[in-house]
Amino acid sequence: MTPPMIRIRFEGDNTAPTRTYNAREWHFRHNSNEFSTLPILGMLIAKNGLKINQQGDRRTKTFSISLASNWGLDEEQFSDTVFARASNMYCVRLVFNVERILKNPESASCRAYQRLVNDAIFHSDHLPRFPNLPVPKHYGMWSSNTGDWAGTIVFSITQYCGISWHELYYTRYNTLANRLSVARAYEQLHHFGIEHGDFKYVSRCRHAIIDLYAPGLTAEDMLNGKAPCYIVGFGESSADHQFDSMPYEKESGCREIHTVVYHMDFVAKPVQSSNMAEALKWLAQYSKDHPELTNAQILAIQREKFFPEYPPLFS
């Protein structure tokens, strides 16, 4: 059972002292609140552990705890969600000065707050139905009154998943195998009817996270697509997406998957349009004839039947 209150500790740096606060779990009205059980009573964010995506190129930089009091109040400087790896196993995403930013619903900082809340609600209401999706465990939303430091802070706690693809893009880990891993993760979401919904050109699939710290990985595994890949950030997602499982080409399939293909530098392989039409007709009839099968199972069968030259789904 998740504790009703935890202690969160922000380790100080050369600009500010260490700070420790009590935080209480949020419960959303009219939502399932179906989160994973948090097995700890305290959480440590190490010195220089707070990060933020800087404006412009969206690269990650350190966020000093001395800046928290101004977060969201000077939007030309900071308005994006702050995040941290906490106690090695968890990812904490935070917004500060909540009472003040909510007074301006059109502000970028208020929108960041709303995406954080929406992400938690989406995890709770939709993702538990699909236990094998490439998404992190979510341990709920928490809040704390920090007084003069940063007012009321609100944060989510999720499983720590690694490094954003937007950062790995500039490293030696930008390999074909890892790009395929990212594309497969998005494809798997779509086969369960989930459209992520948050793609910005400059960010290059920043919500795809590869865990290079996963136990047992060798240096070669990290380059060869063996590291787990997760998708995070469901603040703008929908769960009723229709996806036809066609191999990627310009004239068919899903706009979001095409965007992933573009960002991963893949070249689409042409597919015969007659085969496409036949495959879609087969999909509709097979779904009608086999109501006991999930959509994902039927799409995997369709891929094997009509497009055997393409990789099988989720392999």
PDB file of C-alpha atoms in Angstrom:
ATOM      1  CA  MET A   1       0.000   0.000   0.000  1.00  0.00           C
ATOM      2  CA  THR A   2       1.333   3.435  -0.956  1.00  0.00           C
ATOM      3  CA  PRO A   3       2.040   5.594   2.117  1.00  0.00           C
ATOM      4  CA  PRO A   4      -0.212   8.676   2.468  1.00  0.00           C
ATOM      5  CA  MET A   5       2.850  10.873   3.040  1.00  0.00           C
ATOM      6  CA  ILE A   6       6.525  10.746   2.063  1.00  0.00           C
ATOM      7  CA  ARG A   7       9.594  12.900   2.714  1.00  0.00           C
ATOM      8  CA  ILE A   8      11.301  14.478  -0.277  1.00  0.00           C
ATOM      9  CA  ARG A   9      14.808  15.853   0.175  1.00  0.00           C
ATOM     10  CA  PHE A  10      16.501  18.282  -2.215  1.00  0.00           C
ATOM     11  CA  GLU A  11      20.250  18.194  -1.657  1.00  0.00           C
ATOM     12  CA  GLY A  12      21.745  21.680  -1.668  1.00  0.00           C
ATOM     13  CA  ASP A  13      24.451  23.099  -3.887  1.00  0.00           C
ATOM     14  CA  ASN A  14      26.780  26.079  -3.644  1.00  0.00           C
ATOM     15  CA  THR A  15      23.856  28.469  -4.199  1.00  0.00           C
ATOM     16  CA  ALA A  16      21.249  27.084  -1.779  1.00  0.00           C
ATOM     17  CA  PRO A  17      20.962  24.824   1.283  1.00  0.00           C
ATOM     18  CA  THR A  18      19.453  21.352   1.465  1.00  0.00           C
ATOM     19  CA  ARG A  19      15.675  21.357   1.842  1.00  0.00           C
ATOM     20  CA  THR A  20      13.366  18.599   3.100  1.00  0.00           C
ATOM     21  CA  TYR A  21       9.566  18.576   2.939  1.00  0.00           C
ATOM     22  CA  ASN A  22       6.612  16.326   3.623  1.00  0.00           C
ATOM     23  CA  ALA A  23       4.530  15.490   0.553  1.00  0.00           C
ATOM     24  CA  ARG A  24       1.042  14.027   0.396  1.00  0.00           C
ATOM     25  CA  GLU A  25      -0.446  11.923  -2.367  1.00  0.00           C
ATOM     26  CA  TRP A  26      -3.097  13.453  -4.581  1.00  0.00           C
ATOM     27  CA  HIS A  27      -6.352  11.708  -5.368  1.00  0.00           C
ATOM     28  CA  PHE A  28      -8.211  12.724  -8.505  1.00  0.00           C
ATOM     29  CA  ARG A  29     -11.960  13.032  -8.345  1.00  0.00           C
ATOM     30  CA  HIS A  30     -13.894  11.096 -10.981  1.00  0.00           C
ATOM     31  CA  ASN A  31     -10.803   9.115 -12.010  1.00  0.00           C
ATOM     32  CA  SER A  32      -9.644   5.611 -11.183  1.00  0.00           C
ATOM     33  CA  ASN A  33      -6.451   6.593  -9.285  1.00  0.00           C
ATOM     34  CA  GLU A  34      -5.032   3.233 -10.338  1.00  0.00           C
ATOM     35  CA  PHE A  35      -1.325   3.778  -9.746  1.00  0.00           C
ATOM     36  CA  SER A  36       1.525   1.465  -8.824  1.00  0.00           C
ATOM     37  CA  THR A  37       2.324   1.056  -5.138  1.00  0.00           C
ATOM     38  CA  LEU A  38       5.220   3.238  -3.997  1.00  0.00           C
ATOM     39  CA  PRO A  39       7.403   1.039  -1.759  1.00  0.00           C
ATOM     40  CA  ILE A  40       9.410   3.786  -0.017  1.00  0.00           C
ATOM     41  CA  LEU A  41       8.803   6.533   2.550  1.00  0.00           C
ATOM     42  CA  GLY A  42      11.481   8.975   1.443  1.00  0.00           C
ATOM     43  CA  MET A  43      13.042  10.260  -1.741  1.00  0.00           C
ATOM     44  CA  LEU A  44      16.386  11.976  -2.343  1.00  0.00           C
ATOM     45  CA  ILE A  45      17.176  14.321  -5.212  1.00  0.00           C
ATOM     46  CA  ALA A  46      20.955  14.556  -5.250  1.00  0.00           C
ATOM     47  CA  LYS A  47      23.050  17.685  -5.650  1.00  0.00           C
ATOM     48  CA  ASN A  48      22.707  19.070  -9.192  1.00  0.00           C
ATOM     49  CA  GLY A  49      20.065  16.410  -9.808  1.00  0.00           C
ATOM     50  CA  LEU A  50      17.310  18.763 -10.960  1.00  0.00           C
ATOM     51  CA  LYS A  51      17.175  19.166 -14.757  1.00  0.00           C
ATOM     52  CA  ILE A  52      15.179  21.171 -17.271  1.00  0.00           C
ATOM     53  CA  ASN A  53      14.966  21.237 -21.061  1.00  0.00           C
ATOM     54  CA  GLN A  54      16.316  24.584 -22.128  1.00  0.00           C
ATOM     55  CA  GLN A  55      14.400  26.764 -24.524  1.00  0.00           C
ATOM     56  CA  GLY A  56      15.388  26.623 -28.167  1.00  0.00           C
ATOM     57  CA  ASP A  57      17.108  23.308 -28.835  1.00  0.00           C
ATOM     58  CA  ARG A  58      15.402  21.566 -25.874  1.00  0.00           C
ATOM     59  CA  ARG A  59      18.670  20.053 -24.657  1.00  0.00           C
ATOM     60  CA  THR A  60      18.861  19.111 -20.974  1.00  0.00           C
ATOM     61  CA  LYS A  61      20.679  21.327 -18.483  1.00  0.00           C
ATOM     62  CA  THR A  62      21.020  21.476 -14.694  1.00  0.00           C
ATOM     63  CA  PHE A  63      18.416  23.464 -12.759  1.00  0.00           C
ATOM     64  CA  SER A  64      19.702  24.869  -9.460  1.00  0.00           C
ATOM     65  CA  ILE A  65      17.333  24.601  -6.505  1.00  0.00           C
ATOM     66  CA  SER A  66      17.931  28.309  -5.889  1.00  0.00           C
ATOM     67  CA  LEU A  67      15.934  29.009  -9.075  1.00  0.00           C
ATOM     68  CA  ALA A  68      12.785  27.206  -7.944  1.00  0.00           C
ATOM     69  CA  SER A  69      11.305  30.329  -6.361  1.00  0.00           C
ATOM     70  CA  ASN A  70      11.202  31.985  -9.800  1.00  0.00           C
ATOM     71  CA  TRP A  71       9.985  28.991 -11.815  1.00  0.00           C
ATOM     72  CA  GLY A  72       6.870  29.837 -13.803  1.00  0.00           C
ATOM     73  CA  LEU A  73       6.960  33.495 -12.803  1.00  0.00           C
ATOM     74  CA  ASP A  74       9.505  34.578 -15.414  1.00  0.00           C
ATOM     75  CA  GLU A  75       8.474  32.562 -18.454  1.00  0.00           C
ATOM     76  CA  GLU A  76      11.214  33.917 -20.649  1.00  0.00           C
ATOM     77  CA  GLN A  77      13.598  32.061 -18.356  1.00  0.00           C
ATOM     78  CA  PHE A  78      11.749  28.949 -17.107  1.00  0.00           C
ATOM     79  CA  SER A  79       8.353  27.472 -17.919  1.00  0.00           C
ATOM     80  CA  ASP A  80       8.988  23.798 -18.701  1.00  0.00           C
ATOM     81  CA  THR A  81       8.619  20.926 -16.247  1.00  0.00           C
ATOM     82  CA  VAL A  82      11.635  20.307 -14.006  1.00  0.00           C
ATOM     83  CA  PHE A  83      12.673  16.671 -13.601  1.00  0.00           C
ATOM     84  CA  ALA A  84      15.166  14.576 -11.677  1.00  0.00           C
ATOM     85  CA  ARG A  85      16.378  11.064 -11.104  1.00  0.00           C
ATOM     86  CA  ALA A  86      15.505  10.403  -7.462  1.00  0.00           C
ATOM     87  CA  SER A  87      16.895   7.681  -5.195  1.00  0.00           C
ATOM     88  CA  ASN A  88      18.346   6.067  -8.358  1.00  0.00           C
ATOM     89  CA  MET A  89      15.112   4.206  -9.183  1.00  0.00           C
ATOM     90  CA  TYR A  90      12.556   6.965  -9.745  1.00  0.00           C
ATOM     91  CA  CYS A  91      11.878   9.924 -11.984  1.00  0.00           C
ATOM     92  CA  VAL A  92      10.313  12.966 -10.344  1.00  0.00           C
ATOM     93  CA  ARG A  93       8.743  15.673 -12.522  1.00  0.00           C
ATOM     94  CA  LEU A  94       7.898  18.900 -10.745  1.00  0.00           C
ATOM     95  CA  VAL A  95       6.152  22.230 -11.118  1.00  0.00           C
ATOM     96  CA  PHE A  96       6.631  24.999  -8.570  1.00  0.00           C
ATOM     97  CA  ASN A  97       4.596  27.989  -7.341  1.00  0.00           C
ATOM     98  CA  VAL A  98       1.344  26.273  -8.279  1.00  0.00           C
ATOM     99  CA  GLU A  99      -0.997  28.789  -6.632  1.00  0.00           C
ATOM    100  CA  ARG A 100       0.578  31.625  -8.573  1.00  0.00           C
ATOM    101  CA  ILE A 101       0.813  29.988 -11.997  1.00  0.00           C
ATOM    102  CA  LEU A 102      -2.825  28.840 -11.856  1.00  0.00           C
ATOM    103  CA  LYS A 103      -3.865  32.491 -11.832  1.00  0.00           C
ATOM    104  CA  ASN A 104      -2.812  32.668 -15.482  1.00  0.00           C
ATOM    105  CA  PRO A 105      -4.348  29.629 -17.246  1.00  0.00           C
ATOM    106  CA  GLU A 106      -2.947  30.679 -20.638  1.00  0.00           C
ATOM    107  CA  SER A 107       0.657  30.756 -19.453  1.00  0.00           C
ATOM    108  CA  ALA A 108       3.213  28.192 -20.609  1.00  0.00           C
ATOM    109  CA  SER A 109       3.923  27.189 -17.012  1.00  0.00           C
ATOM    110  CA  CYS A 110       0.238  26.531 -16.345  1.00  0.00           C
ATOM    111  CA  ARG A 111       0.073  24.399 -19.484  1.00  0.00           C
ATOM    112  CA  ALA A 112       3.102  22.448 -18.234  1.00  0.00           C
ATOM    113  CA  TYR A 113       1.257  21.874 -14.959  1.00  0.00           C
ATOM    114  CA  GLN A 114      -1.844  20.684 -16.814  1.00  0.00           C
ATOM    115  CA  ARG A 115       0.160  18.275 -18.986  1.00  0.00           C
ATOM    116  CA  LEU A 116       1.687  16.786 -15.840  1.00  0.00           C
ATOM    117  CA  VAL A 117      -1.769  16.275 -14.337  1.00  0.00           C
ATOM    118  CA  ASN A 118      -3.187  14.918 -17.607  1.00  0.00           C
ATOM    119  CA  ASP A 119      -0.297  12.473 -17.871  1.00  0.00           C
ATOM    120  CA  ALA A 120      -1.113  11.039 -14.439  1.00  0.00           C
ATOM    121  CA  ILE A 121      -4.813  10.777 -15.255  1.00  0.00           C
ATOM    122  CA  PHE A 122      -4.060   9.045 -18.564  1.00  0.00           C
ATOM    123  CA  HIS A 123      -1.777   6.550 -16.834  1.00  0.00           C
ATOM    124  CA  SER A 124      -4.434   5.851 -14.233  1.00  0.00           C
ATOM    125  CA  ASP A 125      -7.460   5.595 -16.509  1.00  0.00           C
ATOM    126  CA  HIS A 126      -6.048   3.884 -19.597  1.00  0.00           C
ATOM    127  CA  LEU A 127      -2.607   2.295 -19.349  1.00  0.00           C
ATOM    128  CA  PRO A 128      -3.268  -0.312 -16.603  1.00  0.00           C
ATOM    129  CA  ARG A 129      -5.484  -2.168 -19.099  1.00  0.00           C
ATOM    130  CA  PHE A 130      -2.388  -3.018 -21.140  1.00  0.00           C
ATOM    131  CA  PRO A 131       0.265  -4.444 -18.789  1.00  0.00           C
ATOM    132  CA  ASN A 132       2.897  -5.087 -21.474  1.00  0.00           C
ATOM    133  CA  LEU A 133       3.066  -1.611 -22.973  1.00  0.00           C
ATOM    134  CA  PRO A 134       6.487   0.124 -23.151  1.00  0.00           C
ATOM    135  CA  VAL A 135       5.558   2.691 -20.503  1.00  0.00           C
ATOM    136  CA  PRO A 136       6.950   3.325 -17.005  1.00  0.00           C
ATOM    137  CA  LYS A 137       5.219   2.493 -13.760  1.00  0.00           C
ATOM    138  CA  HIS A 138       3.426   5.538 -12.377  1.00  0.00           C
ATOM    139  CA  TYR A 139       3.311   6.061  -8.615  1.00  0.00           C
ATOM    140  CA  GLY A 140       0.842   8.922  -8.572  1.00  0.00           C
ATOM    141  CA  MET A 141       0.861  12.671  -8.011  1.00  0.00           C
ATOM    142  CA  TRP A 142       2.115  14.344  -4.857  1.00  0.00           C
ATOM    143  CA  SER A 143       2.080  17.862  -3.439  1.00  0.00           C
ATOM    144  CA  SER A 144       3.954  19.775  -0.772  1.00  0.00           C
ATOM    145  CA  ASN A 145       3.837  23.259   0.709  1.00  0.00           C
ATOM    146  CA  THR A 146       7.394  24.592   0.661  1.00  0.00           C
ATOM    147  CA  GLY A 147       6.563  28.044   1.995  1.00  0.00           C
ATOM    148  CA  ASP A 148       8.776  30.880   0.821  1.00  0.00           C
ATOM    149  CA  TRP A 149      11.030  28.623  -1.247  1.00  0.00           C
ATOM    150  CA  ALA A 150       8.673  27.629  -4.087  1.00  0.00           C
ATOM    151  CA  GLY A 151       5.141  27.811  -2.706  1.00  0.00           C
ATOM    152  CA  THR A 152       3.094  24.694  -3.343  1.00  0.00           C
ATOM    153  CA  ILE A 153       4.947  22.191  -5.490  1.00  0.00           C
ATOM    154  CA  VAL A 154       3.238  19.376  -7.367  1.00  0.00           C
ATOM    155  CA  PHE A 155       5.148  16.409  -8.721  1.00  0.00           C
ATOM    156  CA  SER A 156       4.657  12.982 -10.228  1.00  0.00           C
ATOM    157  CA  ILE A 157       6.735   9.920  -9.394  1.00  0.00           C
ATOM    158  CA  THR A 158       7.379   7.330 -12.080  1.00  0.00           C
ATOM    159  CA  GLN A 159       9.819   4.547 -12.764  1.00  0.00           C
ATOM    160  CA  TYR A 160      13.197   5.874 -13.899  1.00  0.00           C
ATOM    161  CA  CYS A 161      13.591   4.922 -17.561  1.00  0.00           C
ATOM    162  CA  GLY A 162      16.931   6.302 -18.714  1.00  0.00           C
ATOM    163  CA  ILE A 163      17.908   8.969 -21.240  1.00  0.00           C
ATOM    164  CA  SER A 164      15.729  10.798 -23.748  1.00  0.00           C
ATOM    165  CA  TRP A 165      16.230   9.964 -27.404  1.00  0.00           C
ATOM    166  CA  HIS A 166      16.590  13.701 -28.008  1.00  0.00           C
ATOM    167  CA  GLU A 167      19.840  13.532 -26.020  1.00  0.00           C
ATOM    168  CA  LEU A 168      20.992  10.175 -27.408  1.00  0.00           C
ATOM    169  CA  TYR A 169      20.490  11.478 -30.940  1.00  0.00           C
ATOM    170  CA  TYR A 170      23.765  13.401 -30.615  1.00  0.00           C
ATOM    171  CA  THR A 171      25.766  10.440 -29.308  1.00  0.00           C
ATOM    172  CA  ARG A 172      27.207   7.149 -30.521  1.00  0.00           C
ATOM    173  CA  TYR A 173      24.004   5.471 -29.329  1.00  0.00           C
ATOM    174  CA  ASN A 174      22.186   6.870 -32.363  1.00  0.00           C
ATOM    175  CA  THR A 175      22.311   3.507 -34.140  1.00  0.00           C
ATOM    176  CA  LEU A 176      19.889   1.818 -36.501  1.00  0.00           C
ATOM    177  CA  ALA A 177      19.054  -0.793 -33.857  1.00  0.00           C
ATOM    178  CA  ASN A 178      18.175   1.844 -31.266  1.00  0.00           C
ATOM    179  CA  ARG A 179      16.140   3.840 -33.775  1.00  0.00           C
ATOM    180  CA  LEU A 180      14.184   0.680 -34.554  1.00  0.00           C
ATOM    181  CA  SER A 181      13.610   0.201 -30.834  1.00  0.00           C
ATOM    182  CA  VAL A 182      12.087   3.682 -30.578  1.00  0.00           C
ATOM    183  CA  ALA A 183       9.874   3.153 -33.627  1.00  0.00           C
ATOM    184  CA  ARG A 184       8.677  -0.227 -32.361  1.00  0.00           C
ATOM    185  CA  ALA A 185       7.717   1.298 -29.002  1.00  0.00           C
ATOM    186  CA  TYR A 186       5.502   3.896 -30.687  1.00  0.00           C
ATOM    187  CA  GLU A 187       4.077   1.269 -33.019  1.00  0.00           C
ATOM    188  CA  GLN A 188       3.137  -0.929 -30.081  1.00  0.00           C
ATOM    189  CA  LEU A 189       1.246   1.940 -28.449  1.00  0.00           C
ATOM    190  CA  HIS A 190      -0.690   2.521 -31.640  1.00  0.00           C
ATOM    191  CA  HIS A 191      -1.661  -1.110 -31.919  1.00  0.00           C
ATOM    192  CA  PHE A 192      -3.422  -0.765 -28.583  1.00  0.00           C
ATOM    193  CA  GLY A 193      -5.219   2.375 -29.739  1.00  0.00           C
ATOM    194  CA  ILE A 194      -2.974   4.926 -28.013  1.00  0.00           C
ATOM    195  CA  GLU A 195      -1.830   8.030 -29.872  1.00  0.00           C
ATOM    196  CA  HIS A 196       0.861   9.953 -28.035  1.00  0.00           C
ATOM    197  CA  GLY A 197      -0.008  13.343 -29.483  1.00  0.00           C
ATOM    198  CA  ASP A 198       3.059  15.389 -28.505  1.00  0.00           C
ATOM    199  CA  PHE A 199       5.523  15.745 -31.378  1.00  0.00           C
ATOM    200  CA  LYS A 200       7.626  18.826 -31.930  1.00  0.00           C
ATOM    201  CA  TYR A 201      10.199  18.884 -34.714  1.00  0.00           C
ATOM    202  CA  VAL A 202      13.015  20.271 -32.604  1.00  0.00           C
ATOM    203  CA  SER A 203      12.523  17.616 -29.926  1.00  0.00           C
ATOM    204  CA  ARG A 204      13.165  14.497 -32.039  1.00  0.00           C
ATOM    205  CA  CYS A 205      10.994  12.039 -30.101  1.00  0.00           C
ATOM    206  CA  ARG A 206      12.104  13.370 -26.715  1.00  0.00           C
ATOM    207  CA  HIS A 207       9.436  11.279 -24.998  1.00  0.00           C
ATOM    208  CA  ALA A 208      11.165   8.081 -26.090  1.00  0.00           C
ATOM    209  CA  ILE A 209      13.498   7.046 -23.269  1.00  0.00           C
ATOM    210  CA  ILE A 210      16.169   4.349 -23.536  1.00  0.00           C
ATOM    211  CA  ASP A 211      17.434   2.782 -20.321  1.00  0.00           C
ATOM    212  CA  LEU A 212      21.163   2.389 -20.826  1.00  0.00           C
ATOM    213  CA  TYR A 213      21.448   1.733 -17.075  1.00  0.00           C
ATOM    214  CA  ALA A 214      19.299  -1.413 -17.144  1.00  0.00           C
ATOM    215  CA  PRO A 215      20.940  -4.332 -15.297  1.00  0.00           C
ATOM    216  CA  GLY A 216      22.968  -6.792 -17.322  1.00  0.00           C
ATOM    217  CA  LEU A 217      23.552  -4.656 -20.404  1.00  0.00           C
ATOM    218  CA  THR A 218      26.924  -4.858 -22.095  1.00  0.00           C
ATOM    219  CA  ALA A 219      28.472  -1.994 -24.041  1.00  0.00           C
ATOM    220  CA  GLU A 220      27.510  -3.824 -27.227  1.00  0.00           C
ATOM    221  CA  ASP A 221      23.911  -4.285 -26.040  1.00  0.00           C
ATOM    222  CA  MET A 222      23.571  -0.524 -25.608  1.00  0.00           C
ATOM    223  CA  LEU A 223      24.378  -0.042 -29.278  1.00  0.00           C
ATOM    224  CA  ASN A 224      22.385  -2.988 -30.613  1.00  0.00           C
ATOM    225  CA  GLY A 225      18.891  -2.122 -29.427  1.00  0.00           C
ATOM    226  CA  LYS A 226      18.929  -4.411 -26.377  1.00  0.00           C
ATOM    227  CA  ALA A 227      18.317  -1.611 -23.858  1.00  0.00           C
ATOM    228  CA  PRO A 228      14.636  -1.217 -22.877  1.00  0.00           C
ATOM    229  CA  CYS A 229      12.799   1.636 -24.574  1.00  0.00           C
ATOM    230  CA  TYR A 230       9.899   3.430 -22.891  1.00  0.00           C
ATOM    231  CA  ILE A 231       7.482   6.130 -23.981  1.00  0.00           C
ATOM    232  CA  VAL A 232       6.605   8.816 -21.423  1.00  0.00           C
ATOM    233  CA  GLY A 233       4.677  12.085 -21.280  1.00  0.00           C
ATOM    234  CA  PHE A 234       1.033  11.246 -22.025  1.00  0.00           C
ATOM    235  CA  GLY A 235      -0.297  14.707 -21.241  1.00  0.00           C
ATOM    236  CA  GLU A 236      -1.720  15.168 -24.752  1.00  0.00           C
ATOM    237  CA  SER A 237      -2.572  11.552 -25.581  1.00  0.00           C
ATOM    238  CA  SER A 238      -5.765   9.806 -26.635  1.00  0.00           C
ATOM    239  CA  ALA A 239      -6.818   6.193 -26.157  1.00  0.00           C
ATOM    240  CA  ASP A 240      -9.243   5.685 -29.036  1.00  0.00           C
ATOM    241  CA  HIS A 241      -6.832   5.857 -31.952  1.00  0.00           C
ATOM    242  CA  GLN A 242      -7.480   3.685 -35.021  1.00  0.00           C
ATOM    243  CA  PHE A 243      -4.358   2.227 -36.621  1.00  0.00           C
ATOM    244  CA  ASP A 244      -4.388  -0.091 -39.637  1.00  0.00           C
ATOM    245  CA  SER A 245      -0.942  -1.734 -39.226  1.00  0.00           C
ATOM    246  CA  MET A 246       0.155  -1.026 -42.778  1.00  0.00           C
ATOM    247  CA  PRO A 247       3.921  -0.924 -43.294  1.00  0.00           C
ATOM    248  CA  TYR A 248       4.982   2.681 -43.556  1.00  0.00           C
ATOM    249  CA  GLU A 249       4.505   4.630 -46.768  1.00  0.00           C
ATOM    250  CA  LYS A 250       3.471   8.170 -47.642  1.00  0.00           C
ATOM    251  CA  GLU A 251      -0.049   7.318 -48.810  1.00  0.00           C
ATOM    252  CA  SER A 252      -1.209   5.141 -45.940  1.00  0.00           C
ATOM    253  CA  GLY A 253      -1.069   4.462 -42.253  1.00  0.00           C
ATOM    254  CA  CYS A 254      -0.893   6.926 -39.388  1.00  0.00           C
ATOM    255  CA  ARG A 255       0.405  10.487 -39.366  1.00  0.00           C
ATOM    256  CA  GLU A 256       2.093  10.085 -35.993  1.00  0.00           C
ATOM    257  CA  ILE A 257       3.903   6.907 -37.042  1.00  0.00           C
ATOM    258  CA  HIS A 258       5.016   8.669 -40.216  1.00  0.00           C
ATOM    259  CA  THR A 259       6.435  11.409 -37.996  1.00  0.00           C
ATOM    260  CA  VAL A 260       8.362   8.805 -36.000  1.00  0.00           C
ATOM    261  CA  VAL A 261       9.654   7.272 -39.237  1.00  0.00           C
ATOM    262  CA  TYR A 262      10.813  10.718 -40.343  1.00  0.00           C
ATOM    263  CA  HIS A 263      12.586  11.461 -37.059  1.00  0.00           C
ATOM    264  CA  MET A 264      14.277   8.054 -37.088  1.00  0.00           C
ATOM    265  CA  ASP A 265      15.688   8.699 -40.585  1.00  0.00           C
ATOM    266  CA  PHE A 266      14.000   5.660 -42.092  1.00  0.00           C
ATOM    267  CA  VAL A 267      13.241   5.391 -45.800  1.00  0.00           C
ATOM    268  CA  ALA A 268       9.762   4.067 -46.429  1.00  0.00           C
ATOM    269  CA  LYS A 269       9.559   0.907 -48.528  1.00  0.00           C
ATOM    270  CA  PRO A 270       6.818   1.017 -51.184  1.00  0.00           C
ATOM    271  CA  VAL A 271       3.805  -1.217 -50.684  1.00  0.00           C
ATOM    272  CA  GLN A 272       1.496  -2.322 -53.487  1.00  0.00           C
ATOM    273  CA  SER A 273      -1.812  -0.451 -53.150  1.00  0.00           C
ATOM    274  CA  SER A 274      -3.819  -3.524 -54.215  1.00  0.00           C
ATOM    275  CA  ASN A 275      -2.277  -5.481 -51.365  1.00  0.00           C
ATOM    276  CA  MET A 276      -3.103  -2.623 -49.005  1.00  0.00           C
ATOM    277  CA  ALA A 277      -6.777  -2.623 -49.969  1.00  0.00           C
ATOM    278  CA  GLU A 278      -7.012  -6.386 -49.606  1.00  0.00           C
ATOM    279  CA  ALA A 279      -5.300  -6.260 -46.218  1.00  0.00           C
ATOM    280  CA  LEU A 280      -7.712  -3.628 -44.926  1.00  0.00           C
ATOM    281  CA  LYS A 281     -10.712  -5.618 -46.138  1.00  0.00           C
ATOM    282  CA  TRP A 282      -9.318  -8.737 -44.478  1.00  0.00           C
ATOM    283  CA  LEU A 283      -8.740  -6.816 -41.225  1.00  0.00           C
ATOM    284  CA  ALA A 284     -12.357  -5.682 -41.002  1.00  0.00           C
ATOM    285  CA  GLN A 285     -13.748  -9.157 -41.671  1.00  0.00           C
ATOM    286  CA  TYR A 286     -11.299 -10.998 -39.411  1.00  0.00           C
ATOM    287  CA  SER A 287     -12.049  -8.632 -36.525  1.00  0.00           C
ATOM    288  CA  LYS A 288     -15.755  -9.340 -36.984  1.00  0.00           C
ATOM    289  CA  ASP A 289     -15.216 -13.119 -37.139  1.00  0.00           C
ATOM    290  CA  HIS A 290     -12.894 -13.267 -34.106  1.00  0.00           C
ATOM    291  CA  PRO A 291     -14.218 -11.006 -31.336  1.00  0.00           C
ATOM    292  CA  GLU A 292     -12.266 -13.030 -28.775  1.00  0.00           C
ATOM    293  CA  LEU A 293      -8.948 -11.663 -30.117  1.00  0.00           C
ATOM    294  CA  THR A 294      -7.519  -8.274 -29.210  1.00  0.00           C
ATOM    295  CA  ASN A 295      -6.840  -5.703 -31.889  1.00  0.00           C
ATOM    296  CA  ALA A 296      -3.098  -6.094 -31.327  1.00  0.00           C
ATOM    297  CA  GLN A 297      -3.291  -9.866 -31.877  1.00  0.00           C
ATOM    298  CA  ILE A 298      -5.235  -9.445 -35.108  1.00  0.00           C
ATOM    299  CA  LEU A 299      -2.811  -6.815 -36.407  1.00  0.00           C
ATOM    300  CA  ALA A 300       0.130  -9.130 -35.753  1.00  0.00           C
ATOM    301  CA  ILE A 301      -1.617 -11.889 -37.739  1.00  0.00           C
ATOM    302  CA  GLN A 302      -2.332  -9.421 -40.536  1.00  0.00           C
ATOM    303  CA  ARG A 303       1.324  -8.373 -40.730  1.00  0.00           C
ATOM    304  CA  GLU A 304       2.474 -11.989 -41.019  1.00  0.00           C
ATOM    305  CA  LYS A 305      -0.162 -12.848 -43.625  1.00  0.00           C
ATOM    306  CA  PHE A 306       0.080  -9.875 -45.969  1.00  0.00           C
ATOM    307  CA  PHE A 307       3.528  -8.414 -45.351  1.00  0.00           C
ATOM    308  CA  PRO A 308       5.870 -11.290 -44.426  1.00  0.00           C
ATOM    309  CA  GLU A 309       8.876  -9.422 -45.837  1.00  0.00           C
ATOM    310  CA  TYR A 310       8.532  -6.844 -43.030  1.00  0.00           C
ATOM    311  CA  PRO A 311       9.665  -7.503 -39.449  1.00  0.00           C
ATOM    312  CA  PRO A 312       7.009  -9.079 -37.200  1.00  0.00           C
ATOM    313  CA  LEU A 313       5.377  -6.727 -34.743  1.00  0.00           C
ATOM    314  CA  PHE A 314       7.000  -6.096 -31.353  1.00  0.00           C
ATOM    315  CA  SER A 315       9.921  -8.462 -31.937  1.00  0.00           C
TER     316      SER A 315
END
